[in-house]
C-alpha positions as a Python dict, from the first residue, in 0.01 Angstrom:
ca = {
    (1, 'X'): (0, 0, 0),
    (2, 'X'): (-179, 270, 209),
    (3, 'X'): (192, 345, 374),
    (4, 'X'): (352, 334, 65),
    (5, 'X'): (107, 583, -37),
    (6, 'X'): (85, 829, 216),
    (7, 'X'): (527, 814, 245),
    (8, 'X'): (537, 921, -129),
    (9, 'X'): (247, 1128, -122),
    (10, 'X'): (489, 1318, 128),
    (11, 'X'): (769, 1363, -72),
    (12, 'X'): (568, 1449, -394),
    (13, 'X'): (351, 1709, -212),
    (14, 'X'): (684, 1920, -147),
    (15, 'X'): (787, 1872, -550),
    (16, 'X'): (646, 2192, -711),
    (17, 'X'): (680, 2397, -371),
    (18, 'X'): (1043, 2365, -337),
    (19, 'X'): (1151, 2617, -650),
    (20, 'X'): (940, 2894, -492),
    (21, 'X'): (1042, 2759, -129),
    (22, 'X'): (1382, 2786, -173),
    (23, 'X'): (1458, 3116, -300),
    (24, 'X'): (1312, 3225, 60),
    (25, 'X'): (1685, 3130, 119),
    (26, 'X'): (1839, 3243, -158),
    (27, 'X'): (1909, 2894, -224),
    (28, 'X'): (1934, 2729, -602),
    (29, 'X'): (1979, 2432, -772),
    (30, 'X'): (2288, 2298, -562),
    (31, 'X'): (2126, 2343, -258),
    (32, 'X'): (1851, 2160, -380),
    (33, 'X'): (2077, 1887, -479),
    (34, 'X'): (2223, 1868, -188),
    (35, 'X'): (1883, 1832, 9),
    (36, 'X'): (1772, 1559, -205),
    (37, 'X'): (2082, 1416, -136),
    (38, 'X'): (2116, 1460, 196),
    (39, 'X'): (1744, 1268, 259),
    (40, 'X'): (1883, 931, 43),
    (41, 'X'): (2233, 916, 247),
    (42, 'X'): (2007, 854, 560),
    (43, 'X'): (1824, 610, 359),
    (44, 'X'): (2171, 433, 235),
    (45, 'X'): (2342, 348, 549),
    (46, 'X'): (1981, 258, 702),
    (47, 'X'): (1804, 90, 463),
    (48, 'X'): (2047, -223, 506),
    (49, 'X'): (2053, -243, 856),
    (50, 'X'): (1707, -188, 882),
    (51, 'X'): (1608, -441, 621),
    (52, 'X'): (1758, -692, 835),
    (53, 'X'): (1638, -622, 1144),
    (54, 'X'): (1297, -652, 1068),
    (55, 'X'): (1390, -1009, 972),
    (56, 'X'): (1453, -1080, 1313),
    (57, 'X'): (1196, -822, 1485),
    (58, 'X'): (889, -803, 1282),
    (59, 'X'): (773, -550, 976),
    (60, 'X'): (514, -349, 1183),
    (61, 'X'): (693, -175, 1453),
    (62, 'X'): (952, -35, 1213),
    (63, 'X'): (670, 113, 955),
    (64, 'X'): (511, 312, 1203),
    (65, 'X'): (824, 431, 1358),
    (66, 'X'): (930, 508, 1022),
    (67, 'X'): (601, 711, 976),
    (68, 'X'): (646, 902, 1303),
    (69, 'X'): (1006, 1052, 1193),
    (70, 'X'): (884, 1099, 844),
    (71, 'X'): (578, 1287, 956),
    (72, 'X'): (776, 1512, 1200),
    (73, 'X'): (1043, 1597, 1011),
    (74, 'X'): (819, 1714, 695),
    (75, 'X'): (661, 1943, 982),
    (76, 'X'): (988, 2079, 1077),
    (77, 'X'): (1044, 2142, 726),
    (78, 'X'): (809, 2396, 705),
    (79, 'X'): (901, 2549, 1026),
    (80, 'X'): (1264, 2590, 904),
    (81, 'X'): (1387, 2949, 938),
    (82, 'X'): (1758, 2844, 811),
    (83, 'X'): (1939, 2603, 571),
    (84, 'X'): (2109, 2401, 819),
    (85, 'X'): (1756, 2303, 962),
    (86, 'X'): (1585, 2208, 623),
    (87, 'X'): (1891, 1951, 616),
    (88, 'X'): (1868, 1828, 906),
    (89, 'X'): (1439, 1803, 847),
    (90, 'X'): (1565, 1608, 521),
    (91, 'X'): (1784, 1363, 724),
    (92, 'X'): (1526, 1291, 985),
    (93, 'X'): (1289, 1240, 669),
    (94, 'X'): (1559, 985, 552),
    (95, 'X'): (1572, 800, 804),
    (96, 'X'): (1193, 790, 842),
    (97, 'X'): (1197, 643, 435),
    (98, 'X'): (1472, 381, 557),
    (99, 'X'): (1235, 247, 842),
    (100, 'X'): (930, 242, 589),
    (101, 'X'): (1000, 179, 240),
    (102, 'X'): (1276, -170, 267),
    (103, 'X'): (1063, -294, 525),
    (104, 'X'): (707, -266, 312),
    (105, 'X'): (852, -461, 49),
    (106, 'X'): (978, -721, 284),
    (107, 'X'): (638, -732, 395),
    (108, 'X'): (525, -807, 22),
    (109, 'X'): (746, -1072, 9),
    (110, 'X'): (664, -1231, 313),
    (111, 'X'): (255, -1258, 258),
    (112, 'X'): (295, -1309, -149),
    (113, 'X'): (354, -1679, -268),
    (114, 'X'): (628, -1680, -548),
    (115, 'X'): (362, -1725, -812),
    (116, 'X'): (236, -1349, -726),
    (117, 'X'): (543, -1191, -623),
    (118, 'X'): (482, -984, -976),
    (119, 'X'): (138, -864, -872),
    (120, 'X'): (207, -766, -546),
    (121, 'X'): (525, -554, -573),
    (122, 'X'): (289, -402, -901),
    (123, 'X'): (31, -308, -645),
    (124, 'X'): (315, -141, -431),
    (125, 'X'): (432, 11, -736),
    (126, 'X'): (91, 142, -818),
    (127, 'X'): (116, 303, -457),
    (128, 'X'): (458, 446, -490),
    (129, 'X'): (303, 642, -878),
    (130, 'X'): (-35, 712, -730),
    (131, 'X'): (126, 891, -384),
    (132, 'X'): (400, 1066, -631),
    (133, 'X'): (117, 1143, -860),
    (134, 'X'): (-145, 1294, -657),
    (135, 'X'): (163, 1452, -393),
    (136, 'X'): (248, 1709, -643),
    (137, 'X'): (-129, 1803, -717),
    (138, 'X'): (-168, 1863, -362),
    (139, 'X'): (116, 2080, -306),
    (140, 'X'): (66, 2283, -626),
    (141, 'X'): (-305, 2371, -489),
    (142, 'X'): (-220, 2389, -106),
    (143, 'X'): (105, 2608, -163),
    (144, 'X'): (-167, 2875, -219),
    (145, 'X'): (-250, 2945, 72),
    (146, 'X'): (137, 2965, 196),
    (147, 'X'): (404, 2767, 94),
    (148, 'X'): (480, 2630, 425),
    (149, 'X'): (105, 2443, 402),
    (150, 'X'): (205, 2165, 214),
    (151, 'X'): (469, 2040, 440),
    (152, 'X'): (226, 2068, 743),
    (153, 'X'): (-50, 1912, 596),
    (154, 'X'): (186, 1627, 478),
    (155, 'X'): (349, 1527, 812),
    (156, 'X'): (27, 1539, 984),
    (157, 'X'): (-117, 1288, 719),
    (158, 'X'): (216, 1087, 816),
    (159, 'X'): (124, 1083, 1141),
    (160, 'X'): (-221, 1001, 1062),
    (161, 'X'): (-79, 675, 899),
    (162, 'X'): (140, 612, 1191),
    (163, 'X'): (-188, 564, 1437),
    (164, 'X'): (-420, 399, 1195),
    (165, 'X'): (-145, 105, 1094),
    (166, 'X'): (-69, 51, 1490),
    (167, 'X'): (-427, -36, 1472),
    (168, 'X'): (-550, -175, 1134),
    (169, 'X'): (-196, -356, 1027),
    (170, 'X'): (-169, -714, 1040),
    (171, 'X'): (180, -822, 1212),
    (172, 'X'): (267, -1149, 971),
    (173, 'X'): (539, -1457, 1081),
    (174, 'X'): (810, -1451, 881),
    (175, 'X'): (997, -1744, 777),
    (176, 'X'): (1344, -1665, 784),
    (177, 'X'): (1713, -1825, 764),
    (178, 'X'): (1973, -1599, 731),
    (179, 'X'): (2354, -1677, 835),
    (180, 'X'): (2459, -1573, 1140),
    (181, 'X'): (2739, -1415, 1019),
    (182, 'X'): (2531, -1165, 782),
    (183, 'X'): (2363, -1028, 1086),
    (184, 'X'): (2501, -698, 1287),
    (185, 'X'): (2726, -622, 951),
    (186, 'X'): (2757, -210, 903),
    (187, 'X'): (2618, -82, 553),
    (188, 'X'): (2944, -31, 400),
    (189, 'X'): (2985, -438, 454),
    (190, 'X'): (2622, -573, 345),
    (191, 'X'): (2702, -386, 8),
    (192, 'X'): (3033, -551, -13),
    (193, 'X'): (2868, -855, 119),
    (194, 'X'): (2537, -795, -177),
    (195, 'X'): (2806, -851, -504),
    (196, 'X'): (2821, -1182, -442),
    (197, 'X'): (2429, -1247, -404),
    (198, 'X'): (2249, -1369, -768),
    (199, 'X'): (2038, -1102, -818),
    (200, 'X'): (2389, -843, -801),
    (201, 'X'): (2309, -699, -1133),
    (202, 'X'): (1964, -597, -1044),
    (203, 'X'): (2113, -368, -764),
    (204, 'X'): (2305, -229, -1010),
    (205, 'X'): (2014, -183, -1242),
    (206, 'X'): (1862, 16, -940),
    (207, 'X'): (2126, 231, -855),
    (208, 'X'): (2178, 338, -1230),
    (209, 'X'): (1807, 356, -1282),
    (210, 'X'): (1782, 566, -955),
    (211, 'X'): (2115, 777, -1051),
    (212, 'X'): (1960, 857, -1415),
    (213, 'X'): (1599, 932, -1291),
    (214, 'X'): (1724, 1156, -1038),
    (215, 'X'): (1884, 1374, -1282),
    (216, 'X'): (1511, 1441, -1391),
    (217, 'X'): (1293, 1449, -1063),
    (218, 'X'): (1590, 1701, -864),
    (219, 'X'): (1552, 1932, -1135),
    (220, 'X'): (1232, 1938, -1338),
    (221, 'X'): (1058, 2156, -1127),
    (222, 'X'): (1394, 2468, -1133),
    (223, 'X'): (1363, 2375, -1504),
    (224, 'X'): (1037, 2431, -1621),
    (225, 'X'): (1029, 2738, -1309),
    (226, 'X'): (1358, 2885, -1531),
    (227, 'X'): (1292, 2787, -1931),
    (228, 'X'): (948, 2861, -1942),
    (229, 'X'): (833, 2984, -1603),
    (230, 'X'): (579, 2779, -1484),
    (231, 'X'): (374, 2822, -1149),
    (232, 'X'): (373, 2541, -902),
    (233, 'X'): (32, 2424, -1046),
    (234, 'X'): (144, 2392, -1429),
    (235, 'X'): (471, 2206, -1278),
    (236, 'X'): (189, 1960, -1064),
    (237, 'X'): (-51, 1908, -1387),
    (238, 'X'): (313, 1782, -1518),
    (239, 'X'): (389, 1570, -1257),
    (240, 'X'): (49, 1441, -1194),
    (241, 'X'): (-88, 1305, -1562),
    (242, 'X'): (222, 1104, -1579),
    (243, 'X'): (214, 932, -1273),
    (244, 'X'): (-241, 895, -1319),
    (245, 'X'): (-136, 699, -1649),
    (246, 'X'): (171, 490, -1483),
    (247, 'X'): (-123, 388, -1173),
    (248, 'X'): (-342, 229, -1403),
    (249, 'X'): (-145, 82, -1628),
    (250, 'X'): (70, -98, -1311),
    (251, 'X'): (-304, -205, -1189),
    (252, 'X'): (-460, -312, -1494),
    (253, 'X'): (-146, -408, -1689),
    (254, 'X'): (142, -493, -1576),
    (255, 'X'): (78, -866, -1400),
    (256, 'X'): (-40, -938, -1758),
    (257, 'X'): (326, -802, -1898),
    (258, 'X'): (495, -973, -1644),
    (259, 'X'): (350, -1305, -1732),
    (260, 'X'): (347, -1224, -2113),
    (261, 'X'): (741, -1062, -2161),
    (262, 'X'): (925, -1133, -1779),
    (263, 'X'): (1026, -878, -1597),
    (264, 'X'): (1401, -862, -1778),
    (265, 'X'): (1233, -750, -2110),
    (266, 'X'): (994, -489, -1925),
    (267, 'X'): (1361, -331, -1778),
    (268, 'X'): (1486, -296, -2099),
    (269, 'X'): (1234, -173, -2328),
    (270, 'X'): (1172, 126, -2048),
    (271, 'X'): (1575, 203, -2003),
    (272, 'X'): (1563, 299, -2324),
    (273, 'X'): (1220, 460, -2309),
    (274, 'X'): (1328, 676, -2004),
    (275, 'X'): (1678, 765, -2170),
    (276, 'X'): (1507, 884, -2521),
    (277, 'X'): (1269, 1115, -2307),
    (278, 'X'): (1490, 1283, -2117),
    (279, 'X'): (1708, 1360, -2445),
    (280, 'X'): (1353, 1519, -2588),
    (281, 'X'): (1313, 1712, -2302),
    (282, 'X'): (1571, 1935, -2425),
    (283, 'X'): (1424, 2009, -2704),
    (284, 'X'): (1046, 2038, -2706),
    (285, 'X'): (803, 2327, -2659),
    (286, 'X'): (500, 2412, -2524),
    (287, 'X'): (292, 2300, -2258),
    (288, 'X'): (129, 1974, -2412),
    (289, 'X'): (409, 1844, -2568),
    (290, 'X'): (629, 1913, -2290),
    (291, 'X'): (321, 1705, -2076),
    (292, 'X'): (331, 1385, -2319),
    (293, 'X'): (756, 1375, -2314),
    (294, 'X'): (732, 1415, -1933),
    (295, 'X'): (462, 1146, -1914),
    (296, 'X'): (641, 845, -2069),
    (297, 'X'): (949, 957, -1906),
    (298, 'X'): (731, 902, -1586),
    (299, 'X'): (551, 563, -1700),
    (300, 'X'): (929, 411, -1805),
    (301, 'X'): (1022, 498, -1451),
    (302, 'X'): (670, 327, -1300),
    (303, 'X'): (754, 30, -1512),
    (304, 'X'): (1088, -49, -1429),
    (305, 'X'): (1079, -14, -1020),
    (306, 'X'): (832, -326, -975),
    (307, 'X'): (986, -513, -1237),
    (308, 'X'): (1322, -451, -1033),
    (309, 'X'): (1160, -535, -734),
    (310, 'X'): (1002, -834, -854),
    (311, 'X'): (1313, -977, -984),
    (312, 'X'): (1499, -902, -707),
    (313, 'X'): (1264, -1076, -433),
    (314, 'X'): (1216, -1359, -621),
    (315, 'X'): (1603, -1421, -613),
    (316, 'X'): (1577, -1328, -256),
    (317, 'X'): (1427, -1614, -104),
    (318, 'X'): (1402, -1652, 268),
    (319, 'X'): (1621, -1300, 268),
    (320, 'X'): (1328, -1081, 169),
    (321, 'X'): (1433, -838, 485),
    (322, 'X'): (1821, -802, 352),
    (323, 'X'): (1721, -808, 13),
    (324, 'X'): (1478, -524, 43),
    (325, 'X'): (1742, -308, 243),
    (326, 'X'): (1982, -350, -49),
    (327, 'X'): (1749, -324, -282),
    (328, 'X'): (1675, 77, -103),
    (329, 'X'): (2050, 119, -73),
    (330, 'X'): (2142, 44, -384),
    (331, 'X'): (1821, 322, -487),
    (332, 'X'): (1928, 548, -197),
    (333, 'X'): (2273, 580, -303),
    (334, 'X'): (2174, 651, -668),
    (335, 'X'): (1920, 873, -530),
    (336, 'X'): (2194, 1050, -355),
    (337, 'X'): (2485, 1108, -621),
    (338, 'X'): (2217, 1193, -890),
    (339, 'X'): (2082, 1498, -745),
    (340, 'X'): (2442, 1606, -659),
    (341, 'X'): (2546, 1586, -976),
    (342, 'X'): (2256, 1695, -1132),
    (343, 'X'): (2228, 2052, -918),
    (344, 'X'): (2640, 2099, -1009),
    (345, 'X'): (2545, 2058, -1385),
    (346, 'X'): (2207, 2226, -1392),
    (347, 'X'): (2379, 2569, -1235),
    (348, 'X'): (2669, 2481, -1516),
    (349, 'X'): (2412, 2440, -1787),
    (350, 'X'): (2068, 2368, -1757),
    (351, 'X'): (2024, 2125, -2010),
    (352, 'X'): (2344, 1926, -1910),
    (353, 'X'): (2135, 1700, -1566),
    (354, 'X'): (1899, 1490, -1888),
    (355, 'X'): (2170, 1454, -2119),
    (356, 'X'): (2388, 1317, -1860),
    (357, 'X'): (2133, 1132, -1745),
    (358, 'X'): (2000, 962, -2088),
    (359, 'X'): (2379, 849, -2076),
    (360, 'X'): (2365, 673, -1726),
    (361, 'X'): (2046, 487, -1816),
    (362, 'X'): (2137, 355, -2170),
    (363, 'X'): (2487, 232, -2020),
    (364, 'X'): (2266, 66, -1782),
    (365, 'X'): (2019, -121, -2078),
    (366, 'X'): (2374, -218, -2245),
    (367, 'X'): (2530, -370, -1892),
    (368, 'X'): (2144, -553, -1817),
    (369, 'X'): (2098, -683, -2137),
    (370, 'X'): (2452, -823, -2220),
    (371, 'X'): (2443, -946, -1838),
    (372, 'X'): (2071, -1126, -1954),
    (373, 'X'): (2230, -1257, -2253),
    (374, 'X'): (2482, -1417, -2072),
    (375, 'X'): (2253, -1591, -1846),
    (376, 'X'): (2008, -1689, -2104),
    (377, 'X'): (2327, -1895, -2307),
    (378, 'X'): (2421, -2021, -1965),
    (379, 'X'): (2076, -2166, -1910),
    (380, 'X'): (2034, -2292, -2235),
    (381, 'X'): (2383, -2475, -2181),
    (382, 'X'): (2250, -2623, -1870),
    (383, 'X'): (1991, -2763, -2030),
    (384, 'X'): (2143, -2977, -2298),
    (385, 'X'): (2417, -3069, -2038),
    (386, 'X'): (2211, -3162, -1718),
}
């Protein structure tokens, strides 16, 4: 959790600087695609082969590596003097996120019984909002003093994590039984390999989910800088009460949904959620109402990554490690085409990245819930014909 934590806490620290960062470069809301972009390819064609090794080789190791790249490259993100070296800071920070984030839920899986898979991957959840929650605070107040701060003060809290898990983390036995000839496969393969796995349609629910989000988080903070010209610390407050309110529900509330509606039900009800918000986001003014919209369209999102997760590891079985690394693909490569697309359309029309959006995630509640529907007669057909 405290990894978790301190990775997103990274990545949301640089959310409300990066408006004001970028026009240092005279850079806009391609470029800032592109950057986005650029940090979840590195996760895409890791994540997999990552996942998997750390089947074989142990969880620990990898996290801290992961939090030594991470840390650096956020540091050489403030040092950046050019473009080509705030991509290649982003790709380093990639491939940090690869080593960390598959390999922390593997860990989940490997020291949760199946009984509190739900809670566990909630508590990681909790970590992922609180980190993205309090990140953007953070940067909003440290951008003050310059704007380079935040991105210093982040990788050295990276690195901070780095020396206190070689220390404090636990290294836990895995139990493990994965064919021999899944092992050693390139990325492009284990995808191929991942449509034939049971839990296929929850990858796709995460790379839509991650596609449509991303339309939102890669340009929220150009679009409230250009509507309505917010400072960095408006644009955190915005950020931040969202992601508060998505923390405690995830640790107060959502075992208690899991074991009350399932985790299919909890995906559905928020794809819609998310997909109605960003379509209001069009259209409302002023700063409170803009800060409730933006809120559930940040809860939805809290909701429906541990219920993904959940789902998804369950399924998993002895593959937590490969399932995990798909699991990040499948998010990585959303993460990746949605900010593309989303800078093209914001510098086409601003307005264009939710609408387009809202579109990707209510295709994705139609495809989940016919897919669940499907399954549910299939069950019930096993049952009277056992």
């Amino acid at each position: 959790m405290f990894c978790m934590f301190i990775t997103m806490g990274g990545l949301g620290i640089i959310v409300p600087v990066m408006p004001a960062y970028l026009e240092m470069f005279d850079a806009g809301g391609k470029i800032y695609g592109l950057l986005i972009a650029t940090f979840s390819f590195a996760q895409f064609i890791l994540s997999p082969f990552i996942g998997e090794l750390s089947d074989k080789y142990g969880r620990k190791n990898f996290i801290i590596i992961g939090l030594i790249f991470f840390g650096c490259a956020l540091i050489l993100f403030g040092l950046a003097n050019s473009l080509w070296l705030l991509f290649v800071s982003r790709l380093i920070s990639g491939i940090g996120a690869a080593f960390v984030m598959p390999t922390i839920l593997a860990y989940v899986g490997d020291v949760t019984p199946l009984e509190e898979r739900g809670k566990g991957m909630s508590l990681i959840g909790a970590a992922v909002s609180l980190g993205f929650t309090i990140g953007p605070s953070i940067g909003g107040g440290l951008s003050g003093i310059t704007l380079e701060f935040p991105f210093y003060f982040a990788g050295s809290i990276a690195l901070v994590a780095a020396a206190i898990s070689y220390f404090v983390l636990p290294t836990v036995e895995q139990k493990i039984n994965i064919p021999v000839a899944n092992r050693k496969e390139n990325t492009f393969k284990q995808v191929i390999s991942s449509f034939k796995v049971p839990y296929f349609v929850f990858l796709i629910v995460v790379f839509t989910f991650s596609f449509g989000i991303a339309n939102y988080q890669a340009t929220m903070s150009l679009y409230l800088d250009d509507k309505f010209q917010y400072t960095p610390f408006l644009i955190s407050i915005i950020f931040t009460v969202g992601g508060l309110v998505g923390v405690l529900l995830q640790l107060f509330w959502m075992d208690k949904l899991f074991l009350r509606f399932g985790e299919m039900k909890i995906i559905l009800f928020h794809l819609v959620l998310a997909a109605i918000t960003l379509v209001l986001l069009i259209y409302v003014n002023g700063f409170f109402i803009i800060l409730t919209v933006a809120s559930l369209n940040t809860i939805a999102a809290t909701f429906i990554r541990p219920a993904v997760n959940t789902a998804i590891s369950k399924m998993a079985g002895d593959e937590q490690g490969f399932a995990a690394g798909m699991n990040n693909a499948y998010m990585s490569l959303g993460n990746m085409v949605g900010p593309i697309c989303a800078g093209i359309l914001y510098d086409w029309k601003i307005d264009s990245p939710y609408l387009f959006g809202a579109f990707v995630l209510f295709s994705c509640f139609i495809l989940t819930y016919f897919w669940s529907m499907k399954k549910s007669a299939h069950q019930k057909l096993q049952s009277l014909n056992p």
